[in-house]
């Protein structure tokens, strides 16, 4: 299994939005990525607890991250699937 990676943009979002993902949450995100990959999804919105991540499934790379305060009236584009964990 390849590890989940965070783009520079996603890392900045995690820091600026004070998002803390536990090891258990990261493992659930990895499982969600695998499920999306099995279904042929290319870019997925993954929702876990109060955090939303846009993930490039092929590269297993988190492109951006937002918490529930940042999600109000947000529109997610360039995704072809969603996984709710």
Short mmCIF file of N, CA, C and O in Angstrom, two decimals:
data_model
loop_
_atom_site.label_atom_id
_atom_site.label_comp_id
_atom_site.label_asym_id
_atom_site.label_seq_id
_atom_site.Cartn_x
_atom_site.Cartn_y
_atom_site.Cartn_z
N UNK A 1 0.84 -1.19 0.00
CA UNK A 1 0.00 0.00 0.00
C UNK A 1 0.88 1.24 0.00
O UNK A 1 1.81 1.34 0.77
N UNK A 2 0.50 2.15 -0.84
CA UNK A 2 1.21 3.42 -0.88
C UNK A 2 0.60 4.36 0.16
O UNK A 2 -0.60 4.33 0.42
N UNK A 3 1.44 5.17 0.76
CA UNK A 3 0.96 6.09 1.78
C UNK A 3 0.19 7.26 1.18
O UNK A 3 0.39 7.64 0.03
N UNK A 4 -0.65 7.84 1.99
CA UNK A 4 -1.39 9.02 1.63
C UNK A 4 -0.44 10.22 1.71
O UNK A 4 0.30 10.36 2.68
N UNK A 5 -0.46 11.05 0.65
CA UNK A 5 0.41 12.23 0.62
C UNK A 5 -0.45 13.49 0.70
O UNK A 5 -1.61 13.47 0.30
N UNK A 6 0.14 14.56 1.18
CA UNK A 6 -0.53 15.86 1.22
C UNK A 6 0.25 16.82 0.33
O UNK A 6 1.46 16.96 0.48
N UNK A 7 -0.45 17.48 -0.59
CA UNK A 7 0.19 18.49 -1.43
C UNK A 7 0.61 19.66 -0.54
O UNK A 7 0.15 19.80 0.59
N UNK A 8 1.47 20.52 -1.06
CA UNK A 8 1.89 21.71 -0.30
C UNK A 8 0.67 22.54 0.06
O UNK A 8 0.56 23.06 1.17
N UNK A 9 -0.26 22.70 -0.90
CA UNK A 9 -1.47 23.47 -0.66
C UNK A 9 -2.27 22.87 0.49
O UNK A 9 -2.72 23.58 1.39
N UNK A 10 -2.43 21.55 0.48
CA UNK A 10 -3.19 20.88 1.54
C UNK A 10 -2.49 21.04 2.89
O UNK A 10 -3.16 21.27 3.91
N UNK A 11 -1.17 20.93 2.90
CA UNK A 11 -0.43 21.11 4.16
C UNK A 11 -0.66 22.51 4.72
O UNK A 11 -0.84 22.69 5.92
N UNK A 12 -0.64 23.51 3.83
CA UNK A 12 -0.88 24.89 4.28
C UNK A 12 -2.29 25.04 4.83
O UNK A 12 -2.51 25.73 5.83
N UNK A 13 -3.27 24.41 4.19
CA UNK A 13 -4.66 24.47 4.66
C UNK A 13 -4.80 23.80 6.03
O UNK A 13 -5.51 24.31 6.90
N UNK A 14 -4.15 22.67 6.22
CA UNK A 14 -4.21 21.97 7.51
C UNK A 14 -3.67 22.89 8.61
O UNK A 14 -4.28 23.03 9.68
N UNK A 15 -2.55 23.54 8.34
CA UNK A 15 -1.94 24.41 9.34
C UNK A 15 -2.78 25.67 9.58
O UNK A 15 -3.07 26.02 10.72
N UNK A 16 -3.18 26.35 8.50
CA UNK A 16 -3.89 27.61 8.66
C UNK A 16 -5.28 27.43 9.26
O UNK A 16 -5.81 28.33 9.91
N UNK A 17 -5.88 26.26 9.07
CA UNK A 17 -7.22 26.01 9.59
C UNK A 17 -7.21 25.19 10.88
O UNK A 17 -8.25 24.78 11.37
N UNK A 18 -6.02 24.96 11.42
CA UNK A 18 -5.86 24.20 12.67
C UNK A 18 -6.62 22.88 12.65
O UNK A 18 -7.36 22.55 13.55
N UNK A 19 -6.43 22.13 11.57
CA UNK A 19 -7.06 20.82 11.43
C UNK A 19 -6.09 19.77 11.92
O UNK A 19 -4.95 19.70 11.47
N UNK A 20 -6.55 18.96 12.87
CA UNK A 20 -5.73 17.89 13.41
C UNK A 20 -6.39 16.57 13.08
O UNK A 20 -7.50 16.30 13.54
N UNK A 21 -5.73 15.76 12.27
CA UNK A 21 -6.24 14.44 11.91
C UNK A 21 -5.54 13.39 12.77
O UNK A 21 -4.32 13.34 12.81
N UNK A 22 -6.33 12.58 13.45
CA UNK A 22 -5.75 11.51 14.27
C UNK A 22 -5.27 10.38 13.37
O UNK A 22 -5.63 10.30 12.20
N UNK A 23 -4.47 9.51 13.93
CA UNK A 23 -4.01 8.34 13.19
C UNK A 23 -5.18 7.49 12.71
O UNK A 23 -5.18 6.98 11.58
N UNK A 24 -6.21 7.36 13.55
CA UNK A 24 -7.39 6.57 13.18
C UNK A 24 -8.11 7.23 12.00
O UNK A 24 -8.56 6.55 11.08
N UNK A 25 -8.20 8.56 12.00
CA UNK A 25 -8.85 9.26 10.89
C UNK A 25 -8.05 9.09 9.61
O UNK A 25 -8.64 8.86 8.54
N UNK A 26 -6.74 9.19 9.70
CA UNK A 26 -5.89 9.01 8.51
C UNK A 26 -6.08 7.60 7.94
O UNK A 26 -6.19 7.42 6.73
N UNK A 27 -6.17 6.61 8.82
CA UNK A 27 -6.39 5.23 8.36
C UNK A 27 -7.74 5.11 7.64
O UNK A 27 -7.85 4.43 6.62
N UNK A 28 -8.77 5.76 8.18
CA UNK A 28 -10.09 5.74 7.54
C UNK A 28 -10.05 6.43 6.18
O UNK A 28 -10.71 6.00 5.23
N UNK A 29 -9.28 7.51 6.10
CA UNK A 29 -9.15 8.22 4.82
C UNK A 29 -8.46 7.31 3.80
O UNK A 29 -8.88 7.23 2.64
N UNK A 30 -7.42 6.60 4.24
CA UNK A 30 -6.73 5.66 3.34
C UNK A 30 -7.69 4.59 2.83
O UNK A 30 -7.67 4.23 1.65
N UNK A 31 -8.55 4.08 3.72
CA UNK A 31 -9.54 3.08 3.32
C UNK A 31 -10.53 3.67 2.32
O UNK A 31 -10.92 3.01 1.36
N UNK A 32 -10.92 4.92 2.54
CA UNK A 32 -11.84 5.59 1.63
C UNK A 32 -11.20 5.77 0.25
O UNK A 32 -11.87 5.60 -0.78
N UNK A 33 -9.91 6.08 0.23
CA UNK A 33 -9.18 6.21 -1.03
C UNK A 33 -9.18 4.88 -1.77
O UNK A 33 -9.43 4.83 -2.98
N UNK A 34 -8.96 3.80 -1.05
CA UNK A 34 -8.96 2.47 -1.67
C UNK A 34 -10.33 2.13 -2.25
O UNK A 34 -10.44 1.61 -3.36
N UNK A 35 -11.40 2.46 -1.51
CA UNK A 35 -12.76 2.21 -2.00
C UNK A 35 -13.04 3.01 -3.27
O UNK A 35 -13.62 2.50 -4.22
N UNK A 36 -12.63 4.27 -3.25
CA UNK A 36 -12.84 5.12 -4.42
C UNK A 36 -12.08 4.58 -5.62
O UNK A 36 -12.58 4.56 -6.74
N UNK A 37 -10.85 4.10 -5.37
CA UNK A 37 -10.03 3.54 -6.43
C UNK A 37 -10.69 2.30 -7.04
O UNK A 37 -10.71 2.14 -8.26
N UNK A 38 -11.26 1.46 -6.18
CA UNK A 38 -11.95 0.26 -6.66
C UNK A 38 -13.13 0.60 -7.56
O UNK A 38 -13.47 -0.15 -8.46
N UNK A 39 -13.76 1.76 -7.31
CA UNK A 39 -14.92 2.17 -8.10
C UNK A 39 -14.53 2.98 -9.33
O UNK A 39 -15.39 3.43 -10.08
N UNK A 40 -13.23 3.20 -9.52
CA UNK A 40 -12.77 3.93 -10.69
C UNK A 40 -12.83 5.44 -10.57
O UNK A 40 -12.76 6.15 -11.56
N UNK A 41 -12.94 5.93 -9.35
CA UNK A 41 -12.98 7.38 -9.12
C UNK A 41 -11.59 7.96 -9.34
O UNK A 41 -10.59 7.35 -8.96
N UNK A 42 -11.55 9.14 -9.97
CA UNK A 42 -10.25 9.80 -10.21
C UNK A 42 -9.95 10.85 -9.15
O UNK A 42 -8.85 10.92 -8.63
N UNK A 43 -10.94 11.69 -8.87
CA UNK A 43 -10.79 12.74 -7.86
C UNK A 43 -12.01 12.68 -6.96
O UNK A 43 -13.14 12.79 -7.44
N UNK A 44 -11.78 12.53 -5.65
CA UNK A 44 -12.87 12.29 -4.73
C UNK A 44 -12.94 13.34 -3.63
O UNK A 44 -11.91 13.82 -3.16
N UNK A 45 -14.17 13.64 -3.24
CA UNK A 45 -14.40 14.39 -2.02
C UNK A 45 -14.57 13.35 -0.92
O UNK A 45 -15.38 12.43 -1.05
N UNK A 46 -13.77 13.45 0.12
CA UNK A 46 -13.89 12.53 1.26
C UNK A 46 -14.31 13.35 2.47
O UNK A 46 -13.65 14.33 2.83
N UNK A 47 -15.43 12.94 3.07
CA UNK A 47 -15.93 13.61 4.26
C UNK A 47 -15.72 12.70 5.46
O UNK A 47 -16.17 11.56 5.46
N UNK A 48 -15.01 13.22 6.46
CA UNK A 48 -14.77 12.45 7.68
C UNK A 48 -14.96 13.40 8.86
O UNK A 48 -14.31 14.45 8.92
N UNK A 49 -15.86 13.02 9.75
CA UNK A 49 -16.22 13.87 10.89
C UNK A 49 -16.57 15.26 10.36
O UNK A 49 -17.44 15.39 9.54
N UNK A 50 -15.88 16.29 10.78
CA UNK A 50 -16.22 17.64 10.31
C UNK A 50 -15.16 18.17 9.33
O UNK A 50 -14.99 19.37 9.18
N UNK A 51 -14.48 17.24 8.66
CA UNK A 51 -13.42 17.62 7.73
C UNK A 51 -13.73 17.10 6.33
O UNK A 51 -14.19 15.97 6.16
N UNK A 52 -13.48 17.95 5.34
CA UNK A 52 -13.65 17.56 3.93
C UNK A 52 -12.28 17.60 3.26
O UNK A 52 -11.52 18.55 3.45
N UNK A 53 -11.98 16.56 2.49
CA UNK A 53 -10.71 16.50 1.77
C UNK A 53 -11.01 16.22 0.31
O UNK A 53 -11.87 15.39 0.00
N UNK A 54 -10.31 16.90 -0.58
CA UNK A 54 -10.36 16.55 -1.99
C UNK A 54 -9.07 15.79 -2.27
O UNK A 54 -7.97 16.28 -1.99
N UNK A 55 -9.22 14.56 -2.80
CA UNK A 55 -8.08 13.67 -2.97
C UNK A 55 -7.97 13.21 -4.41
O UNK A 55 -8.96 12.76 -5.00
N UNK A 56 -6.76 13.32 -4.98
CA UNK A 56 -6.48 12.72 -6.27
C UNK A 56 -6.22 11.25 -5.97
O UNK A 56 -5.25 10.90 -5.29
N UNK A 57 -7.12 10.39 -6.44
CA UNK A 57 -7.10 8.99 -6.06
C UNK A 57 -5.89 8.26 -6.67
O UNK A 57 -5.22 7.48 -6.00
N UNK A 58 -5.61 8.52 -7.94
CA UNK A 58 -4.50 7.83 -8.61
C UNK A 58 -3.18 8.04 -7.88
O UNK A 58 -2.41 7.11 -7.65
N UNK A 59 -2.92 9.29 -7.49
CA UNK A 59 -1.66 9.63 -6.82
C UNK A 59 -1.75 9.52 -5.30
O UNK A 59 -0.75 9.75 -4.61
N UNK A 60 -2.96 9.23 -4.80
CA UNK A 60 -3.20 9.17 -3.35
C UNK A 60 -2.69 10.43 -2.66
O UNK A 60 -1.99 10.39 -1.65
N UNK A 61 -3.07 11.57 -3.26
CA UNK A 61 -2.60 12.86 -2.77
C UNK A 61 -3.78 13.74 -2.38
O UNK A 61 -4.68 13.98 -3.20
N UNK A 62 -3.77 14.23 -1.14
CA UNK A 62 -4.78 15.18 -0.69
C UNK A 62 -4.45 16.52 -1.34
O UNK A 62 -3.35 17.04 -1.20
N UNK A 63 -5.43 17.06 -2.08
CA UNK A 63 -5.23 18.30 -2.82
C UNK A 63 -5.58 19.50 -1.95
O UNK A 63 -4.88 20.51 -1.96
N UNK A 64 -6.68 19.40 -1.19
CA UNK A 64 -7.05 20.47 -0.28
C UNK A 64 -7.87 19.90 0.87
O UNK A 64 -8.40 18.79 0.78
N UNK A 65 -7.94 20.68 1.95
CA UNK A 65 -8.62 20.25 3.17
C UNK A 65 -9.41 21.44 3.70
O UNK A 65 -8.93 22.57 3.67
N UNK A 66 -10.62 21.15 4.22
CA UNK A 66 -11.43 22.21 4.84
C UNK A 66 -12.16 21.62 6.03
O UNK A 66 -12.50 20.44 6.04
N UNK A 67 -12.40 22.45 7.05
CA UNK A 67 -13.21 21.98 8.18
C UNK A 67 -14.61 22.55 8.04
O UNK A 67 -14.89 23.31 7.13
N UNK A 68 -15.51 22.18 8.96
CA UNK A 68 -16.91 22.55 8.78
C UNK A 68 -17.13 24.06 8.74
O UNK A 68 -18.02 24.53 8.05
N UNK A 69 -16.30 24.84 9.42
CA UNK A 69 -16.45 26.29 9.38
C UNK A 69 -16.14 26.86 8.00
O UNK A 69 -16.67 27.90 7.62
N UNK A 70 -15.28 26.17 7.26
CA UNK A 70 -14.90 26.64 5.93
C UNK A 70 -15.82 26.09 4.84
O UNK A 70 -15.70 26.47 3.69
N UNK A 71 -16.73 25.18 5.21
CA UNK A 71 -17.54 24.50 4.20
C UNK A 71 -18.82 25.24 3.84
O UNK A 71 -19.42 24.93 2.82
N UNK A 72 -19.23 26.19 4.62
CA UNK A 72 -20.49 26.87 4.35
C UNK A 72 -20.44 27.54 2.97
O UNK A 72 -19.55 28.32 2.68
N UNK A 73 -21.41 27.18 2.15
CA UNK A 73 -21.56 27.72 0.81
C UNK A 73 -20.40 27.40 -0.12
O UNK A 73 -20.25 28.03 -1.17
N UNK A 74 -19.57 26.44 0.24
CA UNK A 74 -18.49 26.03 -0.66
C UNK A 74 -19.03 25.09 -1.72
O UNK A 74 -19.94 24.31 -1.47
N UNK A 75 -18.46 25.16 -2.89
CA UNK A 75 -18.78 24.26 -3.98
C UNK A 75 -17.51 23.49 -4.31
O UNK A 75 -16.45 24.09 -4.47
N UNK A 76 -17.64 22.18 -4.41
CA UNK A 76 -16.50 21.34 -4.77
C UNK A 76 -16.60 21.01 -6.24
O UNK A 76 -17.59 20.45 -6.69
N UNK A 77 -15.55 21.34 -6.99
CA UNK A 77 -15.53 21.07 -8.43
C UNK A 77 -14.42 20.09 -8.73
O UNK A 77 -13.57 19.80 -7.89
N UNK A 78 -14.43 19.60 -9.94
CA UNK A 78 -13.39 18.68 -10.42
C UNK A 78 -13.29 17.41 -9.59
O UNK A 78 -12.20 16.91 -9.35
N UNK A 79 -14.45 16.91 -9.15
CA UNK A 79 -14.48 15.61 -8.48
C UNK A 79 -15.44 14.72 -9.26
O UNK A 79 -16.35 15.21 -9.92
N UNK A 80 -15.21 13.43 -9.21
CA UNK A 80 -16.15 12.52 -9.87
C UNK A 80 -16.65 11.44 -8.92
O UNK A 80 -17.18 10.43 -9.33
N UNK A 81 -16.48 11.69 -7.62
CA UNK A 81 -17.00 10.77 -6.63
C UNK A 81 -16.87 11.35 -5.24
O UNK A 81 -16.11 12.31 -5.04
N UNK A 82 -17.60 10.79 -4.31
CA UNK A 82 -17.50 11.21 -2.91
C UNK A 82 -17.59 9.99 -2.02
O UNK A 82 -18.31 9.04 -2.33
N UNK A 83 -16.83 10.02 -0.93
CA UNK A 83 -16.88 8.94 0.06
C UNK A 83 -17.13 9.60 1.41
O UNK A 83 -16.41 10.51 1.80
N UNK A 84 -18.17 9.13 2.08
CA UNK A 84 -18.48 9.64 3.42
C UNK A 84 -18.04 8.58 4.42
O UNK A 84 -18.49 7.44 4.36
N UNK A 85 -17.12 8.95 5.30
CA UNK A 85 -16.53 7.99 6.24
C UNK A 85 -17.23 8.12 7.58
O UNK A 85 -17.47 9.19 8.05
#
